Every structure is written in structure tokens, then in C-alpha cells.
mmCIF file of C-alpha atoms in Angstrom:
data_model
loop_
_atom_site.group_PDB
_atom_site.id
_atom_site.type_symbol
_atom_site.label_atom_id
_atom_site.label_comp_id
_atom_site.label_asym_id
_atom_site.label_seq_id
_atom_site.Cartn_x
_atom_site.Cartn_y
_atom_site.Cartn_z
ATOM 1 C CA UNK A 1 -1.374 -19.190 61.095
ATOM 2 C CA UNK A 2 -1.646 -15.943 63.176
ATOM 3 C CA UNK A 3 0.492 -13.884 60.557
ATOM 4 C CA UNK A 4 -1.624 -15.392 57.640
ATOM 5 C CA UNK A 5 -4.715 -13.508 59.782
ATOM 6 C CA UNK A 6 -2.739 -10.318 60.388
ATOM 7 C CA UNK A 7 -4.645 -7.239 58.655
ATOM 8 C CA UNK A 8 -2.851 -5.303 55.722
ATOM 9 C CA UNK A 9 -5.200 -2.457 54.197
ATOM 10 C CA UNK A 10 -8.041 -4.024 55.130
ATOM 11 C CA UNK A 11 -7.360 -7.544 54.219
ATOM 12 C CA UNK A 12 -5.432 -10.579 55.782
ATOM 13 C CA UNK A 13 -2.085 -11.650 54.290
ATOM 14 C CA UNK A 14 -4.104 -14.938 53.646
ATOM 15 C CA UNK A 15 -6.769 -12.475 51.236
ATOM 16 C CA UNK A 16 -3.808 -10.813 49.579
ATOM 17 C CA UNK A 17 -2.212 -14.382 48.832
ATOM 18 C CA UNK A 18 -5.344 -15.690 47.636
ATOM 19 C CA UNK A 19 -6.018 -12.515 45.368
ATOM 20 C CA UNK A 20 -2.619 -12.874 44.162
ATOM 21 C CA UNK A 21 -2.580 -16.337 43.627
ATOM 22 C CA UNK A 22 -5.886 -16.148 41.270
ATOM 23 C CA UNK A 23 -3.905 -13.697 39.512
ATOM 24 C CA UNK A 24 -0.886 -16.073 38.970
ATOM 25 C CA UNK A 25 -3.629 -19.210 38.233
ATOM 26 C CA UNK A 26 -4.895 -16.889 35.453
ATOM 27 C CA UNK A 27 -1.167 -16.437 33.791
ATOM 28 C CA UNK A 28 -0.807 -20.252 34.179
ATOM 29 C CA UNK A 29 -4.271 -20.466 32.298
ATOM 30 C CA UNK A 30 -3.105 -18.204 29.522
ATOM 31 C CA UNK A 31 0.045 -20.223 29.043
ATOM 32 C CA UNK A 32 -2.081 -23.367 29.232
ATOM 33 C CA UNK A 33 -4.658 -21.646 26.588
ATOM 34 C CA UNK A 34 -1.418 -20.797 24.412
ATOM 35 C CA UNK A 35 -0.231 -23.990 24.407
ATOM 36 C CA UNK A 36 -3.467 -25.642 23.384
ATOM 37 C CA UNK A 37 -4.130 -22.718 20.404
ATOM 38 C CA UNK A 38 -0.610 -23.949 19.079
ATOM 39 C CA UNK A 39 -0.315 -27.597 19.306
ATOM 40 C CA UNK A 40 -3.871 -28.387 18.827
ATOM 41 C CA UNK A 41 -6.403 -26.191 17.281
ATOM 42 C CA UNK A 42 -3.907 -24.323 14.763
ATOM 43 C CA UNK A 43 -3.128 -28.217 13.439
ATOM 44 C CA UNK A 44 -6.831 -28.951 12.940
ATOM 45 C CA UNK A 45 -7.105 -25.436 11.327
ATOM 46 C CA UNK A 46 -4.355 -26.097 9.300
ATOM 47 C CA UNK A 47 -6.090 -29.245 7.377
ATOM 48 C CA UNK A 48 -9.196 -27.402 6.527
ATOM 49 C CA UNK A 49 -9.249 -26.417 2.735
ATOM 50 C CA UNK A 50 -10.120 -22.456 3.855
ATOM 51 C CA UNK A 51 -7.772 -20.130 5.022
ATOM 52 C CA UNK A 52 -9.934 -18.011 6.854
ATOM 53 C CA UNK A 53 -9.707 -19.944 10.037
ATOM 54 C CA UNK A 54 -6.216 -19.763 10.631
ATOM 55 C CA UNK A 55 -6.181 -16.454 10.116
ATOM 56 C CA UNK A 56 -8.679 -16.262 13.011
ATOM 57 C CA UNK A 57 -7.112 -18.075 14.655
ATOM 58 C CA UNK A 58 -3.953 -16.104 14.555
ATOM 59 C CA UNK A 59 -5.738 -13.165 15.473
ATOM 60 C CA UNK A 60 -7.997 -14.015 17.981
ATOM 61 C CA UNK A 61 -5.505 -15.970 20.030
ATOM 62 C CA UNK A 62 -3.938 -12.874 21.757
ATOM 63 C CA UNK A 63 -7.652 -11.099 22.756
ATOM 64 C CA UNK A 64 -8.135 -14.454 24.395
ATOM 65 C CA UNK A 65 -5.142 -14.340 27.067
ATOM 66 C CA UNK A 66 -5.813 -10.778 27.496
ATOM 67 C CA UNK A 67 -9.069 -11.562 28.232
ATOM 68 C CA UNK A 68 -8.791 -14.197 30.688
ATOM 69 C CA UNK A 69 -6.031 -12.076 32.248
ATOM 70 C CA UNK A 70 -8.929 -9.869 32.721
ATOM 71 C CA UNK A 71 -11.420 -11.734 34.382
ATOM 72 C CA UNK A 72 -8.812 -13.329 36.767
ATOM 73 C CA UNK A 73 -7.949 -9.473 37.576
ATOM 74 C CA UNK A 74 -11.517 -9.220 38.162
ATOM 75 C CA UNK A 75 -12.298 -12.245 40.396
ATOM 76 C CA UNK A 76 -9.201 -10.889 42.287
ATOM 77 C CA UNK A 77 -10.183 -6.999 43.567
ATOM 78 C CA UNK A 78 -13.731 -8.016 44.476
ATOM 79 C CA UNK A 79 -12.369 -10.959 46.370
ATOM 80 C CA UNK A 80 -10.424 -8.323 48.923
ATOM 81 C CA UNK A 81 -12.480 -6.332 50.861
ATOM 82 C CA UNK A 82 -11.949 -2.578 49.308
ATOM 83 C CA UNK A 83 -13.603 -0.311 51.966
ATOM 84 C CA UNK A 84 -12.972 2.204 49.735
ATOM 85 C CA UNK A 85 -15.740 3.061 47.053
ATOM 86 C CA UNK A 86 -13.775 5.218 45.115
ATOM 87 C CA UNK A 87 -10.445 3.276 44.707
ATOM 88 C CA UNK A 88 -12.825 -0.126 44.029
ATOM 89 C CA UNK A 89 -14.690 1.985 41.362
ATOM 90 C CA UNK A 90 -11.116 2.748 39.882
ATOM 91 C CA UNK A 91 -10.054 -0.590 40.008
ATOM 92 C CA UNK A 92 -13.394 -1.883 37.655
ATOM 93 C CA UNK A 93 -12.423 0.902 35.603
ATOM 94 C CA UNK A 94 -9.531 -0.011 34.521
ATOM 95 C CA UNK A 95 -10.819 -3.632 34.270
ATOM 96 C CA UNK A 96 -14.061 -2.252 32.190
ATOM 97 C CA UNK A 97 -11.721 -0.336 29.784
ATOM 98 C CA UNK A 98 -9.502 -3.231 29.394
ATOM 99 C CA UNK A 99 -12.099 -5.574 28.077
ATOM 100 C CA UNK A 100 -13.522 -3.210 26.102
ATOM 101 C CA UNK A 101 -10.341 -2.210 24.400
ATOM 102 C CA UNK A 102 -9.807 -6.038 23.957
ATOM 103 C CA UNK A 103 -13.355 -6.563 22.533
ATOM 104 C CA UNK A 104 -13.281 -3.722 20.317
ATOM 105 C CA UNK A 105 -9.580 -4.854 18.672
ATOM 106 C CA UNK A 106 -10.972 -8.292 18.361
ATOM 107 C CA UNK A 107 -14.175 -6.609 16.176
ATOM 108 C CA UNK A 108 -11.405 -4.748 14.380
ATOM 109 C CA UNK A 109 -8.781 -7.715 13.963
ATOM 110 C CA UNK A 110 -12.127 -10.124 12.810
ATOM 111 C CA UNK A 111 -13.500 -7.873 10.221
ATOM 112 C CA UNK A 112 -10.114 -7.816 8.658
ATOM 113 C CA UNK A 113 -9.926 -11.101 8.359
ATOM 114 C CA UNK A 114 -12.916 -11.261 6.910
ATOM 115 C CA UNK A 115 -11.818 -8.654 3.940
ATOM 116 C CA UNK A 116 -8.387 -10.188 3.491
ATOM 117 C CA UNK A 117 -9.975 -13.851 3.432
ATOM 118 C CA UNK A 118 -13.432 -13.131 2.224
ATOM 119 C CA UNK A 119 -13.961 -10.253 0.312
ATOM 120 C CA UNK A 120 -10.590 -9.360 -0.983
ATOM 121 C CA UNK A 121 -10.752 -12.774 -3.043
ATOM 122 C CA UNK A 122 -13.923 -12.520 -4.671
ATOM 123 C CA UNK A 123 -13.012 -8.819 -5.717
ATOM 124 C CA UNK A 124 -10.246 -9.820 -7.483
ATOM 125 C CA UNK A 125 -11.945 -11.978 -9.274
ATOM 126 C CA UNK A 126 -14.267 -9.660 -11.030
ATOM 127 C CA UNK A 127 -12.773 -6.752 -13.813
ATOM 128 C CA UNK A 128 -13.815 -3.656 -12.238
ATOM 129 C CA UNK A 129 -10.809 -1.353 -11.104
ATOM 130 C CA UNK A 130 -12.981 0.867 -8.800
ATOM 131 C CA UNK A 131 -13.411 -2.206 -6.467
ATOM 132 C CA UNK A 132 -9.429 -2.201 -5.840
ATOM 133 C CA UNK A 133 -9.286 0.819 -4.163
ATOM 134 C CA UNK A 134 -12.282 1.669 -2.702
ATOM 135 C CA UNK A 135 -11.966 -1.642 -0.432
ATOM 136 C CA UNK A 136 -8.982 -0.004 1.082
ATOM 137 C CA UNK A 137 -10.912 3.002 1.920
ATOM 138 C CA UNK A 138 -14.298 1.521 3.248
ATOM 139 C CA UNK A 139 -12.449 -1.242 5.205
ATOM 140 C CA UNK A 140 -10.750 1.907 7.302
ATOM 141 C CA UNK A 141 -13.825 3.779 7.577
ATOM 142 C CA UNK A 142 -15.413 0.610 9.094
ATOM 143 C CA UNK A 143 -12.073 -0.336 11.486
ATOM 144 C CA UNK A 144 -12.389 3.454 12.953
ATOM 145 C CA UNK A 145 -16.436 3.307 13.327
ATOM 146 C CA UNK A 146 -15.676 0.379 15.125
ATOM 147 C CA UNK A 147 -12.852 1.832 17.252
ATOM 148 C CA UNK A 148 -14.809 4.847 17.797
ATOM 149 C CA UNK A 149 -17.847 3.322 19.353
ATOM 150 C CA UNK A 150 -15.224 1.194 21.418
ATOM 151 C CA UNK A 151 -13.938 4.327 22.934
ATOM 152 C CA UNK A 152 -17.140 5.973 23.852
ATOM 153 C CA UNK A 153 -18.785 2.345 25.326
ATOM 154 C CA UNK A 154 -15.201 2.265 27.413
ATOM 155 C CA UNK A 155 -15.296 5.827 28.265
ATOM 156 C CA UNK A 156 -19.015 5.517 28.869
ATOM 157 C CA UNK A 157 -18.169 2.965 31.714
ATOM 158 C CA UNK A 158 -15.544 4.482 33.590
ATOM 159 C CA UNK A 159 -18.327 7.573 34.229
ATOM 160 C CA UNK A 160 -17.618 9.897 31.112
ATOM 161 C CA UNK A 161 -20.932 11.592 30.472
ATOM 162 C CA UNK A 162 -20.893 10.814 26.750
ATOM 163 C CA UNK A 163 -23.863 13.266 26.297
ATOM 164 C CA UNK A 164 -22.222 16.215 27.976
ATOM 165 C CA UNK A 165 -19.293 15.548 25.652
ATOM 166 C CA UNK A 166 -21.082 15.117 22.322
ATOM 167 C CA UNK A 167 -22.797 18.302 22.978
ATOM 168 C CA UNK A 168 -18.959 20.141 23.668
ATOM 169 C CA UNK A 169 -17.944 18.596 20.464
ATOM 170 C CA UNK A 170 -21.030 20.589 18.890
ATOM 171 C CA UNK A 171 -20.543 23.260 20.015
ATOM 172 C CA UNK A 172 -16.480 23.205 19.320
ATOM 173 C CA UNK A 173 -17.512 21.714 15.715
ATOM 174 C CA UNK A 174 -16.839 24.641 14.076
ATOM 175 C CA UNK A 175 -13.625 25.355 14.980
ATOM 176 C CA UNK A 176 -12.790 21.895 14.400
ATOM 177 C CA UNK A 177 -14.298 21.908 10.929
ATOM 178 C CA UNK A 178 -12.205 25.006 10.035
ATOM 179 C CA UNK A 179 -8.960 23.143 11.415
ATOM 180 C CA UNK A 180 -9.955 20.535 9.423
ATOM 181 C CA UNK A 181 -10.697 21.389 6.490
ATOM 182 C CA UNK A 182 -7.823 20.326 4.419
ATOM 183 C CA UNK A 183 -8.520 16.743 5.947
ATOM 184 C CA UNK A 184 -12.069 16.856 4.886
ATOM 185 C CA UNK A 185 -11.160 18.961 1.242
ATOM 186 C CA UNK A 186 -8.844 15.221 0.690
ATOM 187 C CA UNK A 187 -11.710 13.173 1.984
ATOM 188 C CA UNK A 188 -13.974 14.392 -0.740
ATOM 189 C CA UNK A 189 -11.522 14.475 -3.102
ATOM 190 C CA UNK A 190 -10.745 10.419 -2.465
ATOM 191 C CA UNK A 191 -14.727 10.050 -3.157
ATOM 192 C CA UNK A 192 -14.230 12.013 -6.689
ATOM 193 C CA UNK A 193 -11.332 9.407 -7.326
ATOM 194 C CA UNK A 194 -14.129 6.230 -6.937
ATOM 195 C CA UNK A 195 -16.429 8.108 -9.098
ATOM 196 C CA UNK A 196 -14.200 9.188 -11.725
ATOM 197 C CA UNK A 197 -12.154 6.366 -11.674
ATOM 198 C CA UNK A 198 -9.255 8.610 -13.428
ATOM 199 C CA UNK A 199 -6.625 5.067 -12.255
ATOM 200 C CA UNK A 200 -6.114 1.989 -10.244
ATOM 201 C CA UNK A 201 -4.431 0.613 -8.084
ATOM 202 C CA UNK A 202 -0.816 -0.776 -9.736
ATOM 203 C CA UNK A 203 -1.698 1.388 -12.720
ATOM 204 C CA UNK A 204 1.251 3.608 -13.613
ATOM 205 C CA UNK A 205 0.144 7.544 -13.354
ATOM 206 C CA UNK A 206 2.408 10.972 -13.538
ATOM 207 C CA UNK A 207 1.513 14.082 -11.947
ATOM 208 C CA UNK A 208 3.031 16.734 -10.560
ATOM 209 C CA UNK A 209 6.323 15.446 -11.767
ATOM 210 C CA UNK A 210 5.653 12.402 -9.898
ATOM 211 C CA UNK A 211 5.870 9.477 -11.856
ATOM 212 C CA UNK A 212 4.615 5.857 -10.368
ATOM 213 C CA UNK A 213 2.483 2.863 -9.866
ATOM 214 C CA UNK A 214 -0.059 3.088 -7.860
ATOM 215 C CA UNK A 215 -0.098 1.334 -4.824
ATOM 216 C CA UNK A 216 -3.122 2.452 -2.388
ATOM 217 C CA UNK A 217 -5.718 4.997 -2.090
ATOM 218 C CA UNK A 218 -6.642 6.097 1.635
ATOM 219 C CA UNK A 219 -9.162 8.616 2.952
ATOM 220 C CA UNK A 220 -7.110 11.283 2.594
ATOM 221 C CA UNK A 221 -3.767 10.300 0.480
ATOM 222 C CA UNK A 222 -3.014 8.404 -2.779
ATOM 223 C CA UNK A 223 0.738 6.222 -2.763
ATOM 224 C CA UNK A 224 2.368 5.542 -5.629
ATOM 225 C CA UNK A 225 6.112 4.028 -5.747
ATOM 226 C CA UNK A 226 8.173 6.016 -8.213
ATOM 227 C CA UNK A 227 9.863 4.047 -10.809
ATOM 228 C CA UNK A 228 13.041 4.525 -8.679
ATOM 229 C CA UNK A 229 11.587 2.404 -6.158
ATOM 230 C CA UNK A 230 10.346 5.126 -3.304
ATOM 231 C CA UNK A 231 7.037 5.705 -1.838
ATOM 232 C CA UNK A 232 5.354 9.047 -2.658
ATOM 233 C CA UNK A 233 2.429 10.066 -0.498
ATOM 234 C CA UNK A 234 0.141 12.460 -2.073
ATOM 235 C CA UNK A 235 -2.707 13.908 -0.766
ATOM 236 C CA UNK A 236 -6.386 12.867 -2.341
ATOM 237 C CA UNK A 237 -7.036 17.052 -2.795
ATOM 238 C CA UNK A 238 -3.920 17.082 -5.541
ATOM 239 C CA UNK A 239 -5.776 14.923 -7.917
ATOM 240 C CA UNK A 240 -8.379 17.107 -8.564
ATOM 241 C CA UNK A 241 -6.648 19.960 -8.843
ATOM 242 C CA UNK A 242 -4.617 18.961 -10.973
ATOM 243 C CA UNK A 243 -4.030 16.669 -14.362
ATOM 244 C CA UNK A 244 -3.131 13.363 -14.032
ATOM 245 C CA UNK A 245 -1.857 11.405 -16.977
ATOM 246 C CA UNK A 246 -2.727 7.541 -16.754
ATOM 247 C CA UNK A 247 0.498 6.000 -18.156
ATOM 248 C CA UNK A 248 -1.144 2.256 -18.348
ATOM 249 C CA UNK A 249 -3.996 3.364 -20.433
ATOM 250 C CA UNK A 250 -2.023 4.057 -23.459
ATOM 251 C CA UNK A 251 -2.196 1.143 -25.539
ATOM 252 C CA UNK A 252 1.428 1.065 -26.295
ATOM 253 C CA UNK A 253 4.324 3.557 -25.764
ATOM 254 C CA UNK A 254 6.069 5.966 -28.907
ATOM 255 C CA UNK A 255 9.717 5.973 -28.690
ATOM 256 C CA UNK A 256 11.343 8.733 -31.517
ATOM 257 C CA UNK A 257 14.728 7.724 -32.241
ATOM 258 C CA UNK A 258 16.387 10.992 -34.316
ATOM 259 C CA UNK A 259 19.767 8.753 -36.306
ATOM 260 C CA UNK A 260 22.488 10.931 -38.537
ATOM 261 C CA UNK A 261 24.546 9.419 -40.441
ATOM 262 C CA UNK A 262 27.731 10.591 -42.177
ATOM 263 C CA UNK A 263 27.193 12.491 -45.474
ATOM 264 C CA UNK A 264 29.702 9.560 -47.228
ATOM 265 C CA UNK A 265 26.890 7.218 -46.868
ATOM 266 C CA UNK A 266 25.055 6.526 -50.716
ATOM 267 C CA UNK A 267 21.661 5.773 -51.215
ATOM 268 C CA UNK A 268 22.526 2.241 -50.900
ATOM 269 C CA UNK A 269 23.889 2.826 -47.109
ATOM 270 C CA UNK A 270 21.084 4.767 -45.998
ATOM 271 C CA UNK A 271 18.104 1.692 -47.483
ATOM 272 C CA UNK A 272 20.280 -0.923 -45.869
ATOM 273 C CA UNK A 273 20.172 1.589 -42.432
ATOM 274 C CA UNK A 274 16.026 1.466 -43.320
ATOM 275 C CA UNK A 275 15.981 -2.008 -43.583
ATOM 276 C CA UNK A 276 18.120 -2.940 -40.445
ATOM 277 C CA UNK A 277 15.541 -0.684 -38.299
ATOM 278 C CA UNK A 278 12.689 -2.527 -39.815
ATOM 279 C CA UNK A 279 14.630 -5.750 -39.081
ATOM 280 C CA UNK A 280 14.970 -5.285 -35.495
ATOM 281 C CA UNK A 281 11.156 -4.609 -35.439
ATOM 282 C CA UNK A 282 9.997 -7.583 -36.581
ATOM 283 C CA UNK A 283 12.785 -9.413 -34.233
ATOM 284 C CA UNK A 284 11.708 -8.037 -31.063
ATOM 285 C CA UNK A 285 8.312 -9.016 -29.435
ATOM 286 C CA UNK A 286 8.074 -6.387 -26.969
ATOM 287 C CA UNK A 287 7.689 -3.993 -30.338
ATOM 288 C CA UNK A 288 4.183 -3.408 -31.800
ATOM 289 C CA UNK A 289 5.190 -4.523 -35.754
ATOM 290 C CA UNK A 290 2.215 -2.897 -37.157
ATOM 291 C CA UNK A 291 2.989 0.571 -35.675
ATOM 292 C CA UNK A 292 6.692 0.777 -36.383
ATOM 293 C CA UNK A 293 8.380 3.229 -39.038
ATOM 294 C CA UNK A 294 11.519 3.797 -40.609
ATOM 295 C CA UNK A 295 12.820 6.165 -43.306
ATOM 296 C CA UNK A 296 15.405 8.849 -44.693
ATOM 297 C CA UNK A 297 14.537 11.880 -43.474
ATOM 298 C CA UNK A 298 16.367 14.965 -44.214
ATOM 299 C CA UNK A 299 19.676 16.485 -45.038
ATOM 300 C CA UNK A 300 20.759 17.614 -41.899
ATOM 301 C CA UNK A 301 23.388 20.310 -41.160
ATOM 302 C CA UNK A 302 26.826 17.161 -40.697
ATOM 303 C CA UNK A 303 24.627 14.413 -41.065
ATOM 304 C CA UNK A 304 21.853 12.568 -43.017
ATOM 305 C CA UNK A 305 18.918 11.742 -40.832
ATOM 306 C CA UNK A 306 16.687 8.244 -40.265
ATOM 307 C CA UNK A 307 13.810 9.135 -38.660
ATOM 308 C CA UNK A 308 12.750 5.782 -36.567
ATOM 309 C CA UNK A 309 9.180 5.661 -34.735
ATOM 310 C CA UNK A 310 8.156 2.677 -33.154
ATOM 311 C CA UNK A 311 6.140 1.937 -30.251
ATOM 312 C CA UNK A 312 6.633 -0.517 -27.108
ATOM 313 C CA UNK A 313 3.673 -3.245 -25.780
ATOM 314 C CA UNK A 314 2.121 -2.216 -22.020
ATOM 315 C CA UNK A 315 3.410 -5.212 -20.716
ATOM 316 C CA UNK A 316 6.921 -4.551 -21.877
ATOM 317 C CA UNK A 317 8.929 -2.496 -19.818
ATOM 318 C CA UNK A 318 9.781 0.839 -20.747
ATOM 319 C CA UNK A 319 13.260 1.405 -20.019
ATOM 320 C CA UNK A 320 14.495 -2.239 -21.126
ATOM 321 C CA UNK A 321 13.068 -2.171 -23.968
ATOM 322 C CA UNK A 322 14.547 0.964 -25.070
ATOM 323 C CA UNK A 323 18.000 -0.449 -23.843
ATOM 324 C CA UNK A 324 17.416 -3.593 -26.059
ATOM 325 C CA UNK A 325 17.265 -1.785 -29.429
ATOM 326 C CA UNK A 326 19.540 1.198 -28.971
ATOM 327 C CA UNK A 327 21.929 -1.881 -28.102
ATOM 328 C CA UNK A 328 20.857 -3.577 -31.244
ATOM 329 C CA UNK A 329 20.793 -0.560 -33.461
ATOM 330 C CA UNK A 330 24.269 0.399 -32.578
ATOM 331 C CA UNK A 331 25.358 -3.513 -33.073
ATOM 332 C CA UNK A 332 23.759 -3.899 -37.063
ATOM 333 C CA UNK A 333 24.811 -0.285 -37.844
ATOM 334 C CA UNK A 334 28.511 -1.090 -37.191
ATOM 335 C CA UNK A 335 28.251 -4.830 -38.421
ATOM 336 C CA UNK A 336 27.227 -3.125 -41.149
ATOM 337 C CA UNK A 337 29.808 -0.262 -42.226
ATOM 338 C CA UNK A 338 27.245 2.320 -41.264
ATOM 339 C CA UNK A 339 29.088 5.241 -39.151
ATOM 340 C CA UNK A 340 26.671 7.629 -37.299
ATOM 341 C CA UNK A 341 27.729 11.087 -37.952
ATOM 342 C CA UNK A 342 28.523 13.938 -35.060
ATOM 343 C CA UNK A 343 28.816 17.616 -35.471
ATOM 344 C CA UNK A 344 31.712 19.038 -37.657
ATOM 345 C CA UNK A 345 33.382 22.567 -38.976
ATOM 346 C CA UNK A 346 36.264 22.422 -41.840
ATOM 347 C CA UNK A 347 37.713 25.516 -41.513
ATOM 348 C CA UNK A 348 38.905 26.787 -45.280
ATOM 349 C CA UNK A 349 42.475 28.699 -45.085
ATOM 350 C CA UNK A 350 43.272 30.936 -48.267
ATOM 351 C CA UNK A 351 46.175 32.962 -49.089
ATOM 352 C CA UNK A 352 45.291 36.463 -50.332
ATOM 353 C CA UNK A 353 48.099 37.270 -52.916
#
């Protein structure tokens, strides 16, 4: 027993062992916490009818351990004897900013929950488009208030004078506004997007030669996956500055289709072409019926021309659609004798005498 009494930095081997061994009971507590969030309460969670609980459940589980890791770190320095003011008032510093980073992600992680289980639903449920993306943005504004006040109660405890540095970031708020300006020129701009509502979210928009469905609107950038299947980030400030043309609005979409046919074709051949176009109108659901026009043209330079307008549903999509009756076109024209015409010279030779 006389080594267990022998003094190391101010404590016995037996204080160390104890301090050490709360530490170790802690990580057994966290594996017996994890066991009983698992087997136990995520089961009764999982019969409830909500959602939401799981999800807390999920989310909370880690802040938890950390935070019982915390207290057992806790229990430990103030059971040794730490002669030493300074390094004890480290060691609750790092324990102080620990909790509070844990309590302040647990605010965050809860309050998203909330949206995603809560809110999110019952948005979805009503028609208005400017609720889709301004949830995004408020729902980050509120995450980084809440992150923000974190950092200054944690900083704030560990001896920061919070005053002294509010009144530095006063004083350097100028400069900062001027290096930020760009960042605050996008946050405004995001505001004019809520109050113009010029789209919404998985509405399909072009600008800039950027064509896409929208996919999220953030403080300070738009994204919108290009019909090639890559994300485009844009910032909020390119909106209103420039036009943006709201594909999904228009109530259906004009295809021109220019068709020449060979100048052998008789009046016959070019009213059976008419009627085939027609034909494959009134076949085709994805084609507005009542919008759709076919007829002879003009005499082109090698070829006779059908002019064919018709126009494609919203919900059909654009580049299928198109594929279907080109294919079908092409199909009926040959079935029936029709050949399209393509440009031609005959070159006349004569014989001076």
C-alpha cells in the first residue's frame, strides 16, 4: 500500500487511479447508455405512429455520451488536488467549452428535427411556392444564431471578455462590411427572390446559359441541376441582375418542325403528309391536340415544305417527346411513299456549235 500513497504531481498513485478509473466508469456508462438507446428506447420509438421521435432519438443519442463523458471528466480533475490555479482553470475550460459545444449542437440537431418532422410536412401541404424555399433559408439563419450565441456563451466562460470584443468588431465593422459586401449584395438579393417569387424550388429556370431545375435557395446562392445532371451554384446577386426565364411556367412547350419534301410529290402526297402529322397528334398524349398545326407551306428552293407546329404538355418531358414523333414522323412518311427531299444542283451541259 506504500506505493499506492507515493506522491506524483501532487497526488497519490491511489488519486490518479481513482481519477482515472471515474474516467473509464464514465466510458463503461456511455456504452451502457448506447446499448439501452438501441435495444430499448429506439424499439418503443419505433411503434409510435410519429416519426419525430426517432429522429430525436437518433440525434440526441450522441450529445448524450458526449455529455456524460463530460461530467465524468469533470468529477475527475476536481477530485485530484491541482495546486495550480491556472492549469485547474484550464482544465474547466476545456470542460466548459465542451458542454457548451455539445449543448449548442444538440439546440441545432433538435430544431432540425423539428423542421424536417414538423414543419417541413405541413408546408408541403399547402400551394404556396415561396414557402419551399424560404424554409431552407430561415432554418440556416436560425442553426447559425444558435451556433453563434453558443460560441460567445463558450468563449464567455473560458474568460473572453465578450464586451471588449464586440466593441473591436465595431470598430473593425467597416472594413469587414467592405470585404463583405458581395456576401451581403447576395444576401439581399436571396430576400428579392422570396418577394418576387420569379421560381421555385424543382421549377425548371434558364439563365445565363444555365439551364436547370431548381433545387435550393441559400443565403447567398441559388442550385439548380442542369438537365445533364450537374449541380450549378449560382450566386443570389445574378438573379437580379439579370433575366431569368421560368421554363415550368409556360403552359406547354412549341416545337417547329421545318419538313421538305421532294418536288415529285402531287397534291395528293403532300395532304396525305398533312394528315399523317395531324394523325400522330391526336395519337400521342404528351401532345396538346388543340394547339397542334399542320400544312403545305411553300415552294422551297429543292423541296416542298410542311410547316408542323405543335406543342408538348409540362409534365411531358421535353427531349422524349421530341424523340417520340421525329421517330414516328420518319416511320408514316416512309410507310407511306413520302421521300423527304435534301439539297440538289443539275448541272445543264450544252454544246455550242
Amino acid at each position: 500500500m506504500g506505493v499506492l500513497k507515493r506522491i506524483i504531481l501532487g497526488n497519490s498513485i491511489q488519486d490518479w487511479a481513482i481519477a482515472l478509473g471515474i474516467i473509464i466508469g464514465t466510458f463503461i456508462a456511455t456504452k451502457v447508455v448506447y446499448w439501452f438507446i438501441s435495444n430499448i428506447i429506439k424499439k418503443l420509438t419505433a411503434k409510435t405512429k410519429t416519426n419525430l421521435d426517432d429522429v430525436l432519438i437518433e440525434k440526441l443519442e450522441k450529445p448524450i455520451r458526449y455529455s456524460i463523458l463530460i461530467f465524468g471528466y469533470w468529477v475527475a480533475i476536481h477530485y485530484l488536488n491541482i495546486s495550480n490555479s491556472g492549469l485547474l482553470s484550464f482544465l474547466e475550460g476545456v470542460a466548459s467549452v465542451s458542454l457548451v459545444l455539445t449543448l449548442t449542437s444538440t439546440a441545432a440537431k433538435v430544431f432540425d428535427a423539428l423542421v424536417t418532422e414538423v414543419v417541413l410536412p405541413l408546408i408541403e401541404k399547402t400551394e404556396g411556392g415561396a414557402d419551399n424555399y424560404i424554409l431552407p433559408v430561415l432554418s440556416k439563419a436560425v442553426k447559425g444564431i444558435i451556433w453563434t450565441f453558443g460560441v460567445i456563451i463558450g468563449l464567455d466562460n473560458i474568460g473572453f471578455d465578450i464586451t471588449a470584443m464586440i466593441a473591436g468588431l465595431g470598430i473593425g465593422g467597416l472594413a469587414l462590411a467592405l470585404a463583405a459586401q458581395d456576401s451581403v449584395k447576395n444576401i439581399f438579393a436571396g430576400i428579392m427572390i422570396f418577394v418576387d417569387k420569379p421560381f421555385k424550388v424543382k421549377e425548371r429556370i434558364q439563365i445565363q446559359g444555365y439551364d436547370g431545375t431548381v433545387e435550393e435557395v441559400g443565403l447567398r446562392s441559388t442550385r439548380i441541376r442542369t438537365l445533364d445532371g450537374r449541380i450549378v451554384t449560382i450566386p443570389n446577386s445574378t438573379f437580379t441582375d439579370n433575366s431569368v426565364v421560368n421554363v415550368s411556367s409556360q403552359p406547354s412547350l412549341k416545337i417547329v418542325l421545318n419538313l421538305g419534301l421532294t418536288y415529285d410529290t402531287d397534291e395528293d402526297g403532300m395532304q396525305k403528309g398533312v394528315d399523317i402529322l395531324r394523325q400522330i397528334v391526336a395519337d400521342h398524349s404528351m401532345i396538346l391536340e388543340s394547339d397542334c398545326s399542320a400544312g403545305f407551306k411553300d415552294f422551297g428552293d429543292f423541296s416542298l415544305g410542311i410547316l408542323f407546329v405543335y406543342y408538348v404538355k409540362p409534365d411531358a418531358h421535353w427531349l422524349d417527346s421530341q424523340n417520340t414523333i421525329c421517330k414516328e414522323v420518319l416511320k408514316r412518311f416512309n410507310a407511306a411513299g413520302l421521300d423527304f427531299a435534301f439539297p440538289t444542283q443539275t448541272l445543264l451541259n450544252k454544246t455550242i456549235a
